[in-house]
Coordinates of C-alpha atoms and ligand atoms in Angstrom, one line a residue:
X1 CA -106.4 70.2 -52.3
X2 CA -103.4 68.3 -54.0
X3 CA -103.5 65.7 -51.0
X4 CA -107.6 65.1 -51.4
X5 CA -107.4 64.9 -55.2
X6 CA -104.4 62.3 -55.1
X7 CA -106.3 60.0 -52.9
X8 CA -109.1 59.6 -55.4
X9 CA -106.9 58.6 -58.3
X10 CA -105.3 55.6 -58.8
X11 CA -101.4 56.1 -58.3
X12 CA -99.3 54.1 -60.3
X13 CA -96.1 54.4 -58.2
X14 CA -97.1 54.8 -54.3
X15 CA -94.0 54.8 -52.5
X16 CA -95.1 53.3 -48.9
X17 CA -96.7 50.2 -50.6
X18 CA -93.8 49.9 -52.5
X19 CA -91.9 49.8 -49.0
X20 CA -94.0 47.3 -48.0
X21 CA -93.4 44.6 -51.3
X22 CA -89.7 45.4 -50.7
X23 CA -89.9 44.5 -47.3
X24 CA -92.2 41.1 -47.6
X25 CA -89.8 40.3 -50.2
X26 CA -86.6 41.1 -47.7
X27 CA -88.2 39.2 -45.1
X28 CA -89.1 36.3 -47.1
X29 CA -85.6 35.6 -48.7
X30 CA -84.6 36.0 -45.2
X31 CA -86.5 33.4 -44.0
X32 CA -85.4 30.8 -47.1
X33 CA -81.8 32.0 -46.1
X34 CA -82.5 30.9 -42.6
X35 CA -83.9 27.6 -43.7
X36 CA -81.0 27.0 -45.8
X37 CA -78.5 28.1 -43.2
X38 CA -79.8 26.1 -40.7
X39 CA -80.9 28.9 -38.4
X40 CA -84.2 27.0 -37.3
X41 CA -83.8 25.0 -33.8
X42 CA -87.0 23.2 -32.6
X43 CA -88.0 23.3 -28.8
X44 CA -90.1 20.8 -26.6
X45 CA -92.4 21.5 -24.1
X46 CA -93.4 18.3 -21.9
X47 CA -96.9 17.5 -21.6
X48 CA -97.4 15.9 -18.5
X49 CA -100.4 13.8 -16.4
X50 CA -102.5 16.0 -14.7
X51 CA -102.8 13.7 -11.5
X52 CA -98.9 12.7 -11.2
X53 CA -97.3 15.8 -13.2
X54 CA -95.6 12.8 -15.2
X55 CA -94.2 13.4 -18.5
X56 CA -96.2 11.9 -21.4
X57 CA -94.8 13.6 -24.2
X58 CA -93.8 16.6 -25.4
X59 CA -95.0 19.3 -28.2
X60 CA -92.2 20.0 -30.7
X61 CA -92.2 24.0 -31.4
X62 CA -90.0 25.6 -33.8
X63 CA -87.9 28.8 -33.2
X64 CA -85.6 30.8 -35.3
X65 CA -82.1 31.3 -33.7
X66 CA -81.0 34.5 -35.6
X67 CA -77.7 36.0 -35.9
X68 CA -78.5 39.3 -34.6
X69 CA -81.6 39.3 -33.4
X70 CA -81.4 36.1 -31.3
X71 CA -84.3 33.8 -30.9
X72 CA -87.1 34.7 -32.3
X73 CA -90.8 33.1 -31.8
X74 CA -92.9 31.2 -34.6
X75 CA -96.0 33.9 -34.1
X76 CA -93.3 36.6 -35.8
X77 CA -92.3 34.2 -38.7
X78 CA -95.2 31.4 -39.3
X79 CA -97.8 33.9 -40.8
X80 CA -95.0 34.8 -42.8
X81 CA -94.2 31.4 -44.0
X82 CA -97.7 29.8 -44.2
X83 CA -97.8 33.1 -46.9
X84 CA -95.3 32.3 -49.0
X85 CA -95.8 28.4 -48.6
X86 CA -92.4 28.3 -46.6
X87 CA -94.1 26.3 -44.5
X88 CA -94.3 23.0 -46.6
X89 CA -90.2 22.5 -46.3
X90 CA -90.2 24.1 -42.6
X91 CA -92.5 21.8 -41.4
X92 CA -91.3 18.9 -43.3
X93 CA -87.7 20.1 -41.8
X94 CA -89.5 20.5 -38.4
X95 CA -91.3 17.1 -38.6
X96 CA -88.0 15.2 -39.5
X97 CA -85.9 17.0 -36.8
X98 CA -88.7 15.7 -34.3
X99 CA -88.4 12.2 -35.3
X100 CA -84.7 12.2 -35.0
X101 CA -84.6 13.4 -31.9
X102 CA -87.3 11.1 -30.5
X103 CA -85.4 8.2 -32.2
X104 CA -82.5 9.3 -30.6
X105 CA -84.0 9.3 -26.9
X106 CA -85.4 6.2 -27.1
X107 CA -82.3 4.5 -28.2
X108 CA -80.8 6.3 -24.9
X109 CA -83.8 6.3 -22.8
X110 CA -85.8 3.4 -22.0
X111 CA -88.6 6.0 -20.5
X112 CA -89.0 7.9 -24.3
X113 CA -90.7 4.6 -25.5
X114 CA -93.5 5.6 -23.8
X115 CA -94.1 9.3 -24.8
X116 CA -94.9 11.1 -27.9
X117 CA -93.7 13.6 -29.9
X118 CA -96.8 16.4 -31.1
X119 CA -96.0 17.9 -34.3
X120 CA -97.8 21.1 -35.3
X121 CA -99.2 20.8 -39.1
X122 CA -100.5 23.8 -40.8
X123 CA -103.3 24.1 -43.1
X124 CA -101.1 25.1 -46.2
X125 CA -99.2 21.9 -45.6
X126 CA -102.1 19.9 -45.6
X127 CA -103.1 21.1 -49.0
X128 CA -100.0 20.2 -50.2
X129 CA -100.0 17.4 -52.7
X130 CA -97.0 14.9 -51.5
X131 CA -97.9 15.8 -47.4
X132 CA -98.8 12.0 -46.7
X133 CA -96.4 10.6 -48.9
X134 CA -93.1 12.8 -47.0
X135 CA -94.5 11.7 -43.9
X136 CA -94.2 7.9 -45.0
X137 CA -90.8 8.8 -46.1
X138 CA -89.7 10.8 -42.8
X139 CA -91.3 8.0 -40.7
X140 CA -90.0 4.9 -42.7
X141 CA -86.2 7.0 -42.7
X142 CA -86.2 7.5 -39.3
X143 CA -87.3 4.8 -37.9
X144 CA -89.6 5.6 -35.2
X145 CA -92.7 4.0 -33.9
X146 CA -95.6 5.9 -35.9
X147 CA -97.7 5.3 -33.0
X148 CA -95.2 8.4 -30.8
X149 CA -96.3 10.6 -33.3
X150 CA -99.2 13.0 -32.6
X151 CA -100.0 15.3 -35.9
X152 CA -101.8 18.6 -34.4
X153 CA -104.3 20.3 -36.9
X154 CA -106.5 22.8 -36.3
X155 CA -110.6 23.3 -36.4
X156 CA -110.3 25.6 -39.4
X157 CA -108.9 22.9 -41.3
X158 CA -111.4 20.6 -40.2
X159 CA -113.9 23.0 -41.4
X160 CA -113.0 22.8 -45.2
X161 CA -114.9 19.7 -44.5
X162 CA -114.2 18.0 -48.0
X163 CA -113.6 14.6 -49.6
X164 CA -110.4 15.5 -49.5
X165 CA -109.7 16.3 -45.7
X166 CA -111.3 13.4 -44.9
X167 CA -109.6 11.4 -47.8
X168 CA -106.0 12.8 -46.5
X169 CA -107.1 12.0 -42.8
X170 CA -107.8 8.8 -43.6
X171 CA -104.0 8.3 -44.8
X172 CA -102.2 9.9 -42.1
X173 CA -103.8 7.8 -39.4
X174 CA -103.5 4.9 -42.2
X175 CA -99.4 5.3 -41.4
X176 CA -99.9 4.4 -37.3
X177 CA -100.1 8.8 -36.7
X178 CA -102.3 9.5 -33.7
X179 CA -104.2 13.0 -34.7
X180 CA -105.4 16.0 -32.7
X181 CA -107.2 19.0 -32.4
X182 CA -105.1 21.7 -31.4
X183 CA -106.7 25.1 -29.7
X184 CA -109.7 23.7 -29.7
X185 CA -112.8 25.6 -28.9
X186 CA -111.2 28.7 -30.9
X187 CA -112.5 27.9 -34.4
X188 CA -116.5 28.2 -35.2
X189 CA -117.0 24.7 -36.6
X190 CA -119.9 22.4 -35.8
X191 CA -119.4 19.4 -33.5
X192 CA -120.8 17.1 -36.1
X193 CA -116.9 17.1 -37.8
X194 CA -115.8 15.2 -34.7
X195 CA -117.6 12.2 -35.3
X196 CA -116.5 12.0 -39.1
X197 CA -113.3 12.7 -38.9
X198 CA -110.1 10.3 -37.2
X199 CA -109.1 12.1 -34.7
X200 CA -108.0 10.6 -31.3
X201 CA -107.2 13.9 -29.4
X202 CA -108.5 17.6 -27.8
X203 CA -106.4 20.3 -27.3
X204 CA -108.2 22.5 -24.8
X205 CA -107.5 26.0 -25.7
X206 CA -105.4 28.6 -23.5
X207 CA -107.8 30.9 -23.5
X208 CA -110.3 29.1 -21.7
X209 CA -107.8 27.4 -19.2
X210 CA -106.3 31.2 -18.9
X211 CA -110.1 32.1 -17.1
X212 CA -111.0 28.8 -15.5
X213 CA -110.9 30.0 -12.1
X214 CA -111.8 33.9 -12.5
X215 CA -114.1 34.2 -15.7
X216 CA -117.6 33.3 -15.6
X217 CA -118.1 30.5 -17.8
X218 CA -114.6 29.5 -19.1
X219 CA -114.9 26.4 -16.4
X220 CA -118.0 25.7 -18.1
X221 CA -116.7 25.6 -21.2
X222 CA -113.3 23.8 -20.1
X223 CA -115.7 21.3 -18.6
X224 CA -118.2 20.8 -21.9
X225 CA -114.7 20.0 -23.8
X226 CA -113.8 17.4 -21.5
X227 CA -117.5 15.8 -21.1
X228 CA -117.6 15.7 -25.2
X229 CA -113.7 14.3 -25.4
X230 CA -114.8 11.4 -22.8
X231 CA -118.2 10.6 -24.7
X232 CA -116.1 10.6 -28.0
X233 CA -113.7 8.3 -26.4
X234 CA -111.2 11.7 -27.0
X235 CA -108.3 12.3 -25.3
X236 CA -108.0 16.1 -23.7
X237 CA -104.9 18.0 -23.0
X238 CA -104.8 21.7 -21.4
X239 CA -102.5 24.2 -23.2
X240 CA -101.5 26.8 -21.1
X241 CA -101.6 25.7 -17.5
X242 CA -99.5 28.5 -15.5
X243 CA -100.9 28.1 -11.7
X244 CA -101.4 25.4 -9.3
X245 CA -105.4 26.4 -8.9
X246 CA -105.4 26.1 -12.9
X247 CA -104.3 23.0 -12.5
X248 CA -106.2 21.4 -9.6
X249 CA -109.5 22.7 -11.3
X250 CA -108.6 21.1 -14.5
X251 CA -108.3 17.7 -12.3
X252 CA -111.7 18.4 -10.9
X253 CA -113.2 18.5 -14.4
X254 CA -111.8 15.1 -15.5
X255 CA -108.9 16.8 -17.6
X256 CA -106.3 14.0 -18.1
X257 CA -103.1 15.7 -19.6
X258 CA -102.0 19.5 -19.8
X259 CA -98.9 21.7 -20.8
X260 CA -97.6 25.5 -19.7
X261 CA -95.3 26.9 -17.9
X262 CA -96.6 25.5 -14.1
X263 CA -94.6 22.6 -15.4
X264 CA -92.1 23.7 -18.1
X265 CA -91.6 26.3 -20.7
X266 CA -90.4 25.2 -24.1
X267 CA -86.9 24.2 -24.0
X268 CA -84.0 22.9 -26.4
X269 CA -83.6 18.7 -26.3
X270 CA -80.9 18.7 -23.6
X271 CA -83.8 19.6 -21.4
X272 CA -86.1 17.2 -22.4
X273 CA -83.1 14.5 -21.8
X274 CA -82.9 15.5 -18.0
X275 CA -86.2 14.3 -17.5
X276 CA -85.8 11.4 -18.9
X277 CA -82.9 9.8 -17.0
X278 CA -85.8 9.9 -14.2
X279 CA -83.5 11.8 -12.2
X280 CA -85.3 14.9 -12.6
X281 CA -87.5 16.2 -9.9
X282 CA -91.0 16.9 -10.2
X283 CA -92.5 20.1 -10.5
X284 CA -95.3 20.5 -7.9
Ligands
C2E301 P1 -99.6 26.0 -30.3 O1 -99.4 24.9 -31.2 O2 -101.0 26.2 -29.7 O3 -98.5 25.9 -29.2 C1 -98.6 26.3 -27.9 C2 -98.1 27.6 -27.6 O4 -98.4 28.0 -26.3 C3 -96.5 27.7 -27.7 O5 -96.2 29.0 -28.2 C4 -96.2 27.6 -26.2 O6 -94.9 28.1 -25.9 C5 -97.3 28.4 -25.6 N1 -97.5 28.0 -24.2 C6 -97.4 26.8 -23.6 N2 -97.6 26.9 -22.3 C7 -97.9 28.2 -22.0 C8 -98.3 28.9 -20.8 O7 -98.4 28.3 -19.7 N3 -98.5 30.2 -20.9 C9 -98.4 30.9 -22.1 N4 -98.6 32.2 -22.1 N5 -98.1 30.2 -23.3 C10 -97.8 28.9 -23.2 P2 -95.1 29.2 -29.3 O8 -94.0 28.2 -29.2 O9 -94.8 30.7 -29.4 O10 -95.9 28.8 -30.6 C11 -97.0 29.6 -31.1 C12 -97.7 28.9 -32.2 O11 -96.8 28.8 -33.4 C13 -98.1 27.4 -31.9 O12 -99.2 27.4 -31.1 C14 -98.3 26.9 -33.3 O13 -99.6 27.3 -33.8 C15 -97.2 27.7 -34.1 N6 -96.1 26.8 -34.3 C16 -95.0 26.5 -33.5 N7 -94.2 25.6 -34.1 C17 -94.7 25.3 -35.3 C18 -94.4 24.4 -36.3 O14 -93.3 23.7 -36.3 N8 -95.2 24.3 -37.4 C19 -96.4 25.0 -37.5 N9 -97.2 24.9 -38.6 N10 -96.8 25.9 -36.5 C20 -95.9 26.0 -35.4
MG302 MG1 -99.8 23.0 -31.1
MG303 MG1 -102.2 24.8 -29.2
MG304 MG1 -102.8 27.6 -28.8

């Protein structure tokens, strides 16, 4: 009788919510500890032609490499900081880190003049105020060739179809950025976006290349992406590719780039370096 009457009034000290603030706020100065001690490392995954398996460029992904619990993925920390607004000084740490490294491969590698980095760009950094003019800054400091750089956004930004999206789209691709539209296909936007807004590139989501050759439909649906990227004068890249009949069907359907693990997982910038001394071997 106790338990049934508690529920219905309002407790003023409820000891498992109060476990949970304690532990959001735990995590979270965690997180700005890791920031500040340098415990962030970004990976790259290549991204490759789909008829020669030739590097293009590579998606920069960030990771945290913790003390004790070693490295940990950006699904268990990026909710997390897009919460708190973390993200703005992650991903303008992220972003810099990128540019660096690229900068640093080309002045090694003649072969990194041709490829470009992708940078992942949430939505709570694109609300934030100075976004554009950072960029400028990172670009400008750095020194790299704007046109290597590939911002990734997602549909559900596109969808807070405002003045303002298409005022701050205007200015990123304004400083030489290419733009694209990462897991596309997930979101429940219109199609009419695509023609408003700058973007240069399609990001065929996983999920549908995951089916292509066993669900009714995903093929379909991979296709319609490609057909609508070509008419659009898009670019389309396949996230996800893990087997060889993934990728030969993805050929079929005029698919011109991808990325998974049938051609390399995420890996630190040493890796990324093997492949370009052009010694490396390809994957087939
Ligand atoms: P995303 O941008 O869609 O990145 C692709 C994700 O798919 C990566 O997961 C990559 O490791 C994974 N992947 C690539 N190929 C395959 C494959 O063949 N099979 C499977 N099963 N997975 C594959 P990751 O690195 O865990 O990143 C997850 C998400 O976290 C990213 O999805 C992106 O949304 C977010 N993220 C990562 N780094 C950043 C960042 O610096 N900033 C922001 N805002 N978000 C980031
Ligand atoms: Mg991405
Ligand atoms: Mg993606
Ligand atoms: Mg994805």
């Amino acid at each position: 009788a106790a338990k049934g009457a508690g529920r219905d009034r309002y407790a003023l000290f409820d000891p498992a919510m109060y476990a949970d603030i304690m532990r959001e706020a735990e995590d979270r100065a965690e997180l700005e500890g890791a920031l500040a001690g340098q415990e962030f490392v970004v990976h790259y995954q290549p991204i490759v032609d789909l008829p020669t398996s030739r590097l293009i460029g590579v998606e920069a992904l960030v990771r945290w490499q913790h003390p004790e619990r070693g490295l940990i993925g950006p699904n268990t920390f990026i909710p997390l900081a897009e919460s708190t607004g973390l993200i703005v000084p992650l991903g303008r740490w992220v972003l810099r880190q990128a540019c660096e490294q690229l900068a640093a491969w080309c002045a090694e590698f003649p072969l990194a003049r041709g490829i470009r980095v992708n940078v992942n760009l949430s939505a709570r950094q694109f609300q934030h105020e100075g976004l554009v003019e950072e960029i400028a800054g990172i670009l400008a400091g750095t020194g790299v060739n704007p046109h290597q750089i590939v911002l990734e956004i997602t549909e559900s930004l596109l969808m807070q179809d405002t003045d303002s999206t298409i005022d701050t789209l205007g200015r990123l691709k304004a400083l030489g950025v290419r733009l694209a539209i990462d897991d596309f296909g997930t979101g429940y936007s219109s199609l009419s976006y695509l023609k408003r807004f700058p973007v240069d590139i399609l990001k065929i989501d996983r999920s549908f290349v995951d089916g292509i050759d066993t669900v009714d439909g995903d093929a379909t649906l991979a296709e319609a992406v490609v057909q609508l990227g070509r008419a659009l004068q898009l670019q389309t890249v396949a996230e996800g590719i893990e087997t060889a009949e993934q990728w030969s069907t993805l050929q079929d359907l005029g698919c011109e780039f991808g990325q998974g693990y049938l051609f390399a997982r995420p890996g630190a910038a040493a890796e990324i370096a093997t492949i370009l001394t052009g010694t490396a071997a390809d994957p087939d």
